[in-house]
Every structure is written in C-alpha cells, then in structure tokens.
Amino acid sequence: MEIIISILAGVLFAVGIYNMLQKQLLRIAIGTGLVSHAAHLFILTMGELKRGAPPIIKEGITEYTDPLPQALILTSIVISFGVTSVVLVLAYRTITENDTDNMEQLRGNKYE
Amino acid sequence: MLFVVLLPLLFAFLVPFLGRAKKHIHTGIFVLLVPLIIFIYFIQFAGSNFQTVTKTYNWIPSLHINFDFVLDGLSLLFVLLISGIGALVVLYSIFYLDTTERLSHFYVYLLMFMTAMLGVVLSDNVFVLYTFWEFTSVSSFLLIGYWHFKERSRYGALKSLIITIFGGMSMLGGLILMSTITGTTSIQGMIGESSVLLESSYMPLIIILILLGAFTKSAQFPFHIWLPDAMEAPTPVSAYLHSATMVKAGIYLIARFSPVFVTYDSFFITVTVVGILTLCWGSYMAVRQTDLKAILAYSTISQLGMITAMFGFGTEVAIFAAVFHILNHATFKGSLFMVAGIIDVQTGTRDIRKLGGLFTFMPIAATLAVLGTFSMAGVPLPFLNGFYSKELFFDSAVQGMQWDSSLLTTLIPYVVVIGSIFTFVYSMYLFFGVFGGKKDSHALTAEPKEAPIGMLLSPFILVAGVVVIALMPQFFNSALLSHASEAVFGSAFSEPIAFWHGLNTPFIMSLIVVALGTVLVLTRKKWAAVYRALPGKLSFNRVYDWMIRKMDSTSASITNTYMNGSLRLYLSIIIGAMFMLTFVFMYATNGFTISFDNVAPVTALEMTIVMVIIIAAIATLFMNHNVAAILVLGIVGYSVAMLFVLYRAPDLALTQLVIETVTVALFLLCFYHFPKLKKRTESVRTKSMNLFISIGFGTLMAMIGIAAHSTDWFDKISDYFIETSLPEGGGSNIVNVILVDMRGVDTLFEITVLGIAGLAIYSLVKLKKNKEAK
C-alpha cells in the first residue's frame, strides 16, 4: 500500500505542477492546493502505514502508528491553508485591479 | 593596543549624539581628541632605543586569525602619520566644513577609516590585515561620496571602490596561497618560511595577486585612474586618505612583504618598472590639469610611483630614502592640499586658469604654498625636506639595484631625471599659476582675502614640519626613520643625511632638473600641444568606462533572459533544476530501490479512494467551469481526509475536513471575481514542455517516496516521542504533545505565519490604490 500511496503522491505532484504552469490565476491556486495534498501524503508514507493503534496512549497498547509525520502534516495543513488563502485574496485583488487573470499579461515592464 | 586601535571606531558610536549639538559646538572639536590621544600614545614608543612591540588578542584562534599587533619601525612611522596627520585634518575640517553639513556622517566615516588604517599597519596576521584593508576601501568610498548629491562624487566613489576592491580581492587570493604554502598566517612567520615559499611553483601567481592589491591601492599605473576622480571628496579627506595615508597602504604592503620575497628578483623588478612608469606618467599628466586638486592628485600619483620604485630598488639607501620620502610627502603634500582647500573656499574656484596674482591677497597661504611646492619640486635649499629625499632617490638610482639587469640599471638614472623635471614643472606651474602673475578680476566673483587663522593652522604645522625635518634630519633619522628602514631591510641606514655632499652625481642631477625644469616652465605654452598627441585619446578612463558599461549591459541582458517576469519560466527553472539535481544525485548514488517487503496490505476501500483522488485530480485539468473545478478540488481534499482516517491519524482527518471546508468556501467566495476558466491555447511545444516537467517531477517524487520506504538506514526517532509523551509531556495524544510541547516553538512560528497571512489578507482587502486614497 505504501508504494501505491507514493505513486498517488507522485500523480498529485504532477497534476499540481502542471496546473501551476498554466497562465490563469485560478488554475495556479488549484495547483498549489494539489501540491500540498501531495506533500502531505508523501510525508505520511514516510512513516509506515496502518501499523499499530492511533497515536493516543492507552493502557495495554504498546504499538502505535508513527506520530511524527502526523505532527508535521498537521502543521503543514494549517500553513498551506494560510498560503492558499493569501494566494486567493492576492489573485482576487490582482484581477479586480488589473482586469486580467492572465499571468503573461501581468509580467510588468521589460528592463524594469 | 587593541583599545587604541579600536578607539576611533568606538568613539564613532558617540558622534551622532555629539552631532546633535552641532549648532552650538562643532562636532570636530570632540573628534579631535581621538587622533591626539592615539598620537600621544604612540609617540612614546619613538626614540633611538626603540624596540619592536608585539601584542596578541584572540579573535578566531581555531582558524589562526587573531589580532597580532606588531609595532615595528615601519608600523610606528605609519601610525604616527595616521594619527598626526589625522589630528591636523580634523582640526582643518572644523573650519572647512560648516555646521550646515552632515557632520556626524563625515566624522563617523573618518573615524572608521582611522581604525581601519591603524589596523592595516599594525596587523601581523594577513587575514586581519586584509579585513582592515577592505575597511579602508569602504570608508574611502563613503568619504568620496560624501557630497552624494553630486554626480561626479558618486562616479568617483564607485570607481575607487571597484578598482580597490578588485585589488583587495586579488590580494586575498595571494595571501591565502601564501598562508597555505607556508602554513602560517603571520607575516613574521612567512619571513621565516621564505625559502619554502620562494621554491613554490605558485610564486609568479602570488606576486601578481599581491602586487595587484598594492598597485590598485597606491594608484600605480595603470590603476591610477581612480585617484583623480577621488578628488571629489571634501579637501580634508583628499589630504588625509588620498595623499598622506590610505594610498600609501599599497606601498606599505610592498615594504612589508619585501623581506619575504627578498631574493625573488622579478618581484623587485616589477615594482621598480611600475613605480618608474607611474612617476613619469603622473608628473607628465599633472602639468596638463587645470583643477588645483587634479594637479595635486596626479602629483600624488607620481610621488607614490617614486616611493614604489625606491622599494623596488631594494638597496639600503633606496629603502631609507623611501621611508624618508613617505614622511616628507605627507608633510608637504598635506599642506598643499589644505592650501588648495583654502583657495577653493576663499575664491570659489579651483580652476588654475581663473586664478592668479593671489600673493598680495593671501600672503600667509602663499608662503606656506611656496615652501610646500618647492619642497615637492626638490629645489636645493637646506630647509626643504623634499630636497633631501629627492637627493637620496637620485643617489639610490645611480648606485645600482639589489638585482641584476644591466638594461634597467643604465636606463633608470635618465628616466628618473625626466620624471623629476616634470615634477619640477608642475610644482612651479601650481605655485605661479595661483599666486604669481596678475589677478584676473573678471574670473573671480568674490574679492579674495586671507583665510581665518584656524584654517591656516594645520597647513602651517605641516609646513613647519617640512622645515624642521630638513633642518634636523639626524634627529628624525635616529628616532624614527632608521627603525622603519631597518624593519624592511634588516639593518639601519648608517650614513648621515646632510645638505651638502659635495658636487657629486645626485647633486648634478638636481641641478639639471632645476635648469631644464625652469626652461620648460617658461616655455610651457609652446610645448603644451604635445598633450594632444599623448595621451590624446589614449586613456585608461575610457577603458574603465567601457568595461563598466559592458558589464552593466551584459549582466542586464543575461538577467533579462531568465528574469522575464513569466511565472511559468521561473517555476520551470526551479522545478527543472530540482528534478535534474535530485535525479542525477539519486541515480549516481544508487538511491532508487524498490522493496515489497514490509508493506501494508492493499484493501478494496483504499484502492477506491485512491482511484477517486486520481480521477478528481486529473479532472481539474479539464474542467472549464470555475465552480466545477473548485468542487473537484474539494473532492481530492475530502478523499485525502478519508485516507487519514484509514491510516490512523484522527487529528489529521479532523483538521483536514475543517480546513478543506473552509478552503472550498473561500474558493467559492472568490470565484465570482475570477474570469471564466478558458480552454488552454498554448502551443504544442509549451504543452509538452509543461507535461514533461510535471510528469518528471511527479515520477521523481514517487520514486523518492518508494525508495525512502524501501531502505532502512536509520532507526526511527518516533519511539522517543511515544515513550516520553505521557511522562514528560503530560498528554496521551502524542501528536498534540509533539505540537504544543516538544516542538512548541515550531507551532509558535506556525501561528505567527497564520497571523501574518491574516494581516496580509486584511490589508489586501482593505488597501486601495494610492490614487483612490487621495
């Protein structure tokens, strides 16, 4: 299963990056979201999957799932939420100010 | 001693506070104390029974970089010049700069320079020396650009910085080579290991690198071009940095390393040739200038060339003459710069064509100038110190060199006479052009009058130095100069210095210089046309300007090829580079492994979710409707949350569900403003490039993930968290304990990031364009 999840993460990375390489702002925002999902799954597989109980200590249980990737992912989820919201609002402002969502038209002046 | 060296720098911290009171009391009055204290401290060491003093203060002992201060004769001469001339320059600046100028800036830079220069001449450790060396370049840059609103000041400041830092970096290369070969970072140590060094095959490279540092700093041909442009600095700075002290750092370096390269002839021959060339070119060009300070700048270049040449001769008398001339040059050139500043302030111009006949208006300044210029010209009079060192210079040129080269040995006496004739010509041109002849009343707006007494005080003291040194050469010899030349040559110069040696060759050379020089001065207008042929359009300034322009345009065009504002290109470069580097590295180290041992079983439920995620993700690429695309993205998020549930991560699943909901809501809030998603219209080439990059990167990440799972190099560190969670963290939810306890600072920063994101969003929503705000 770890191998399948690794491949799944790879697919999500590929699709996310492909979205980010597009011109339209919304696609770039979607790409950012997909890449963070990919990263979370990627980190999760680093610890082994489905070994032991959820990492909540209980009497009589000695085997727990690796808690460290979970802690890292938890931080990451919150941070990527922050990033996604900034990207979205930035995109919103850019579009309302410049009347375009095309990155090629937002390139600024040459030799600026 | 460390405290004395750092005193100016420490005092510089006080200057801004003192500067606040500048309306009532000139900041320079406080600053004057610093060089005076240093001068008094160091003058105690001088005397006929001088002994070398060594002090060590640890800085980075593990790298053998320490403040090893060695005060030998040569260093003593320099520290006395730095503090003595420094005191006079600060005194002069009190009257030169009025309180409307940015005085705090000026004195902070000047004090910074003082520490740096003291450090250069006292450090025995080559890397500490280098550090202080670059500090002098930086402070010189700041001082030249002091009047930063003038375009010429900025140009001059940048030029000096580029040229001297280029030299400094080269020198660092040379110093690293030397310390690697000899295994020591101390100059004294290198003298001991000199035989090892001289046998090294790197010697030619070392010589070139070290000399580049020395020649750029001391404005030797062809690097002299920065010095005339440095004259945009306030005159006290020109007198101090660009005549008396900093430009002599290169000469100091040559002198300092002479004992190391003592039997390496090509070092001394190079130094001699460059020095002689600089002497001649500088004095020849000085006659052509019309700005007083430009004449003095070229004259400084020429005099520096002369001192360099003498160190190149390498004989006992030559080295003595060189250190003697370092002292003499500081006195007469310092006073001349100050007089030039006085003329500038009093008449409002430095253009020698507009000046003339000022003798009657400014008799004191004129008297000071006559002594300074005649001393510089080497006029044979017993009370001019310039004559003594010039005479010794001729003497050493005739006596032959420390090395063998019959061609150079025969040529040099003739060449130095020619160079000295021009020295005589520009000295006379300078004096009579300003003070002789008739006053051109049309050219000058203000009626010139004598400068205030305070302004005349510093040049007066320096000119007094000119006379006193000339009248009592033996005193200075035994107290100071013999120790300085001993530090370079190994033994002190024994012959007495006297005005009258008899009618020997050097004296005849002096007479020839005066005679031919007088003829050339009187007929100057007739032969001045020669400057149209040489240099004509030949100028190293053009080379410099061309190089700067080319460097600018080339780097701009290179940068513009990849910094073109296209997000797609940036991402492609970043991800492409990441892909290539990681892939090559993993491949080369056999990092890719696949092992099916120790994997969790595959269940139908998981496979279903995986398929849903893949389909939904790929679908985002083909959705041409905003809401559809956002909802499909939501499907990916919720499915990932379900995977978290299956993989026993309850906290993750909860957080992911909440966050995904909020994110989708946020997307939907914004989507209204987004224009509709369009069908992609890129060319096939762009599409396939995008596809290649994204698939490549995805494959790479998948392979890394598999490889990471399949290898078992390290023990997991998670056991530590599982064991200590309850006893030390006091919580049974291990993930929570990690977040708030064990990695609490991480979480704190995470919250900070969220806070900043919140602020950014708030200001993005609220911020209006400037035109709307008005």
Tab-separated table of N, CA and C in Angstrom, chain B residues 215 218 220 251 254 258 267-280 301-315 317-319 321-322 325 393 396-397 400-403 412 415-416:
chain	number	residue	atom	x	y	z
B	215	PHE	N	49.167	47.761	-6.019
B	215	PHE	CA	49.149	48.784	-7.071
B	215	PHE	C	47.800	49.480	-7.172
B	218	SER	N	47.617	51.871	-4.117
B	218	SER	CA	48.523	53.005	-4.174
B	218	SER	C	48.456	53.714	-5.514
B	220	GLN	N	48.895	52.954	-8.659
B	220	GLN	CA	50.019	52.831	-9.582
B	220	GLN	C	49.486	52.598	-10.992
B	251	ILE	N	51.986	50.786	-0.755
B	251	ILE	CA	53.439	50.873	-0.586
B	251	ILE	C	53.849	50.160	0.695
B	254	ILE	N	53.994	46.502	0.001
B	254	ILE	CA	55.213	46.115	-0.723
B	254	ILE	C	56.389	46.083	0.246
B	258	SER	N	58.588	42.829	1.368
B	258	SER	CA	59.937	42.793	0.796
B	258	SER	C	60.822	41.752	1.462
B	267	PHE	N	59.975	40.138	-8.459
B	267	PHE	CA	59.117	40.982	-7.621
B	267	PHE	C	59.640	42.413	-7.625
B	268	PHE	N	60.949	42.553	-7.361
B	268	PHE	CA	61.501	43.903	-7.240
B	268	PHE	C	61.574	44.598	-8.593
B	269	ILE	N	61.826	43.814	-9.650
B	269	ILE	CA	61.897	44.442	-10.976
B	269	ILE	C	60.520	44.962	-11.381
B	270	THR	N	59.471	44.147	-11.146
B	270	THR	CA	58.117	44.602	-11.464
B	270	THR	C	57.789	45.876	-10.709
B	271	VAL	N	58.081	45.856	-9.406
B	271	VAL	CA	57.773	47.026	-8.580
B	271	VAL	C	58.511	48.251	-9.110
B	272	THR	N	59.787	48.084	-9.468
B	272	THR	CA	60.570	49.210	-9.966
B	272	THR	C	59.971	49.759	-11.258
B	273	VAL	N	59.706	48.850	-12.208
B	273	VAL	CA	59.239	49.312	-13.517
B	273	VAL	C	57.906	50.037	-13.383
B	274	VAL	N	56.982	49.426	-12.620
B	274	VAL	CA	55.675	50.070	-12.452
B	274	VAL	C	55.838	51.407	-11.729
B	275	GLY	N	56.696	51.430	-10.720
B	275	GLY	CA	56.907	52.669	-9.969
B	275	GLY	C	57.452	53.774	-10.845
B	276	ILE	N	58.471	53.460	-11.633
B	276	ILE	CA	59.088	54.478	-12.502
B	276	ILE	C	58.074	54.972	-13.529
B	277	LEU	N	57.322	54.017	-14.091
B	277	LEU	CA	56.304	54.373	-15.080
B	277	LEU	C	55.281	55.325	-14.467
B	278	THR	N	54.849	54.999	-13.240
B	278	THR	CA	53.866	55.841	-12.560
B	278	THR	C	54.446	57.218	-12.277
B	279	LEU	N	55.703	57.232	-11.829
B	279	LEU	CA	56.368	58.507	-11.549
B	279	LEU	C	56.340	59.410	-12.778
B	280	CYS	N	56.732	58.855	-13.928
B	280	CYS	CA	56.827	59.680	-15.129
B	280	CYS	C	55.447	60.084	-15.645
B	301	ILE	N	50.079	60.740	-7.416
B	301	ILE	CA	50.328	59.503	-8.162
B	301	ILE	C	51.813	59.387	-8.475
B	302	SER	N	52.363	60.485	-8.964
B	302	SER	CA	53.770	60.484	-9.352
B	302	SER	C	54.679	60.225	-8.149
B	303	GLN	N	54.395	60.894	-7.032
B	303	GLN	CA	55.229	60.713	-5.842
B	303	GLN	C	55.112	59.292	-5.302
B	304	LEU	N	53.898	58.732	-5.376
B	304	LEU	CA	53.722	57.341	-4.932
B	304	LEU	C	54.538	56.411	-5.809
B	305	GLY	N	54.560	56.721	-7.119
B	305	GLY	CA	55.366	55.925	-8.034
B	305	GLY	C	56.823	55.965	-7.649
B	306	MET	N	57.262	57.150	-7.247
B	306	MET	CA	58.664	57.306	-6.864
B	306	MET	C	58.989	56.449	-5.639
B	307	ILE	N	58.098	56.480	-4.633
B	307	ILE	CA	58.359	55.689	-3.423
B	307	ILE	C	58.342	54.199	-3.770
B	308	THR	N	57.347	53.810	-4.587
B	308	THR	CA	57.268	52.404	-5.001
B	308	THR	C	58.565	51.986	-5.676
B	309	ALA	N	59.039	52.832	-6.601
B	309	ALA	CA	60.269	52.498	-7.331
B	309	ALA	C	61.422	52.289	-6.353
B	310	MET	N	61.484	53.146	-5.331
B	310	MET	CA	62.602	53.024	-4.393
B	310	MET	C	62.547	51.698	-3.637
B	311	PHE	N	61.331	51.273	-3.258
B	311	PHE	CA	61.248	49.961	-2.610
B	311	PHE	C	61.627	48.873	-3.600
B	312	GLY	N	61.358	49.142	-4.892
B	312	GLY	CA	61.747	48.177	-5.908
B	312	GLY	C	63.254	48.074	-6.047
B	313	PHE	N	63.968	49.206	-5.909
B	313	PHE	CA	65.436	49.157	-5.996
B	313	PHE	C	65.974	48.177	-4.956
B	314	GLY	N	65.381	48.251	-3.759
B	314	GLY	CA	65.687	47.255	-2.734
B	314	GLY	C	67.023	47.410	-2.042
B	315	THR	N	67.779	48.464	-2.376
B	315	THR	CA	69.060	48.637	-1.689
B	315	THR	C	68.840	49.373	-0.377
B	317	VAL	N	70.149	52.196	0.784
B	317	VAL	CA	69.915	53.631	0.669
B	317	VAL	C	68.543	53.897	0.053
B	318	ALA	N	68.131	53.054	-0.897
B	318	ALA	CA	66.837	53.268	-1.549
B	318	ALA	C	65.702	53.106	-0.546
B	319	ILE	N	65.775	52.072	0.290
B	319	ILE	CA	64.700	51.840	1.248
B	319	ILE	C	64.668	52.952	2.279
B	321	ALA	N	65.622	56.016	1.713
B	321	ALA	CA	65.064	57.172	1.007
B	321	ALA	C	63.551	57.043	0.896
B	322	ALA	N	63.073	55.821	0.683
B	322	ALA	CA	61.637	55.608	0.523
B	322	ALA	C	60.881	55.951	1.805
B	325	HIS	N	60.916	59.567	2.335
B	325	HIS	CA	60.020	60.312	1.462
B	325	HIS	C	58.552	60.111	1.858
B	393	PHE	N	67.043	59.737	-3.464
B	393	PHE	CA	66.419	58.977	-4.554
B	393	PHE	C	67.372	58.909	-5.745
B	396	SER	N	70.240	56.654	-4.907
B	396	SER	CA	69.965	55.218	-4.996
B	396	SER	C	69.801	54.786	-6.443
B	397	ALA	N	69.267	55.683	-7.303
B	397	ALA	CA	69.092	55.323	-8.712
B	397	ALA	C	70.442	55.168	-9.387
B	400	GLY	N	72.830	51.780	-8.281
B	400	GLY	CA	72.558	50.416	-8.742
B	400	GLY	C	71.565	49.745	-7.821
B	401	MET	N	71.042	48.619	-8.324
B	401	MET	CA	69.918	47.987	-7.641
B	401	MET	C	70.377	46.745	-6.893
B	402	GLN	N	69.402	46.201	-6.168
B	402	GLN	CA	69.695	44.982	-5.432
B	402	GLN	C	69.726	43.783	-6.378
B	403	TRP	N	69.173	43.948	-7.568
B	403	TRP	CA	69.060	42.850	-8.519
B	403	TRP	C	69.862	43.187	-9.769
B	412	ILE	N	67.559	53.663	-15.753
B	412	ILE	CA	66.820	54.297	-14.654
B	412	ILE	C	67.312	55.713	-14.309
B	415	VAL	N	65.773	58.100	-16.751
B	415	VAL	CA	64.308	58.186	-16.672
B	415	VAL	C	63.876	58.972	-15.438
B	416	VAL	N	64.538	58.728	-14.301
B	416	VAL	CA	64.098	59.439	-13.097
B	416	VAL	C	64.364	60.936	-13.231
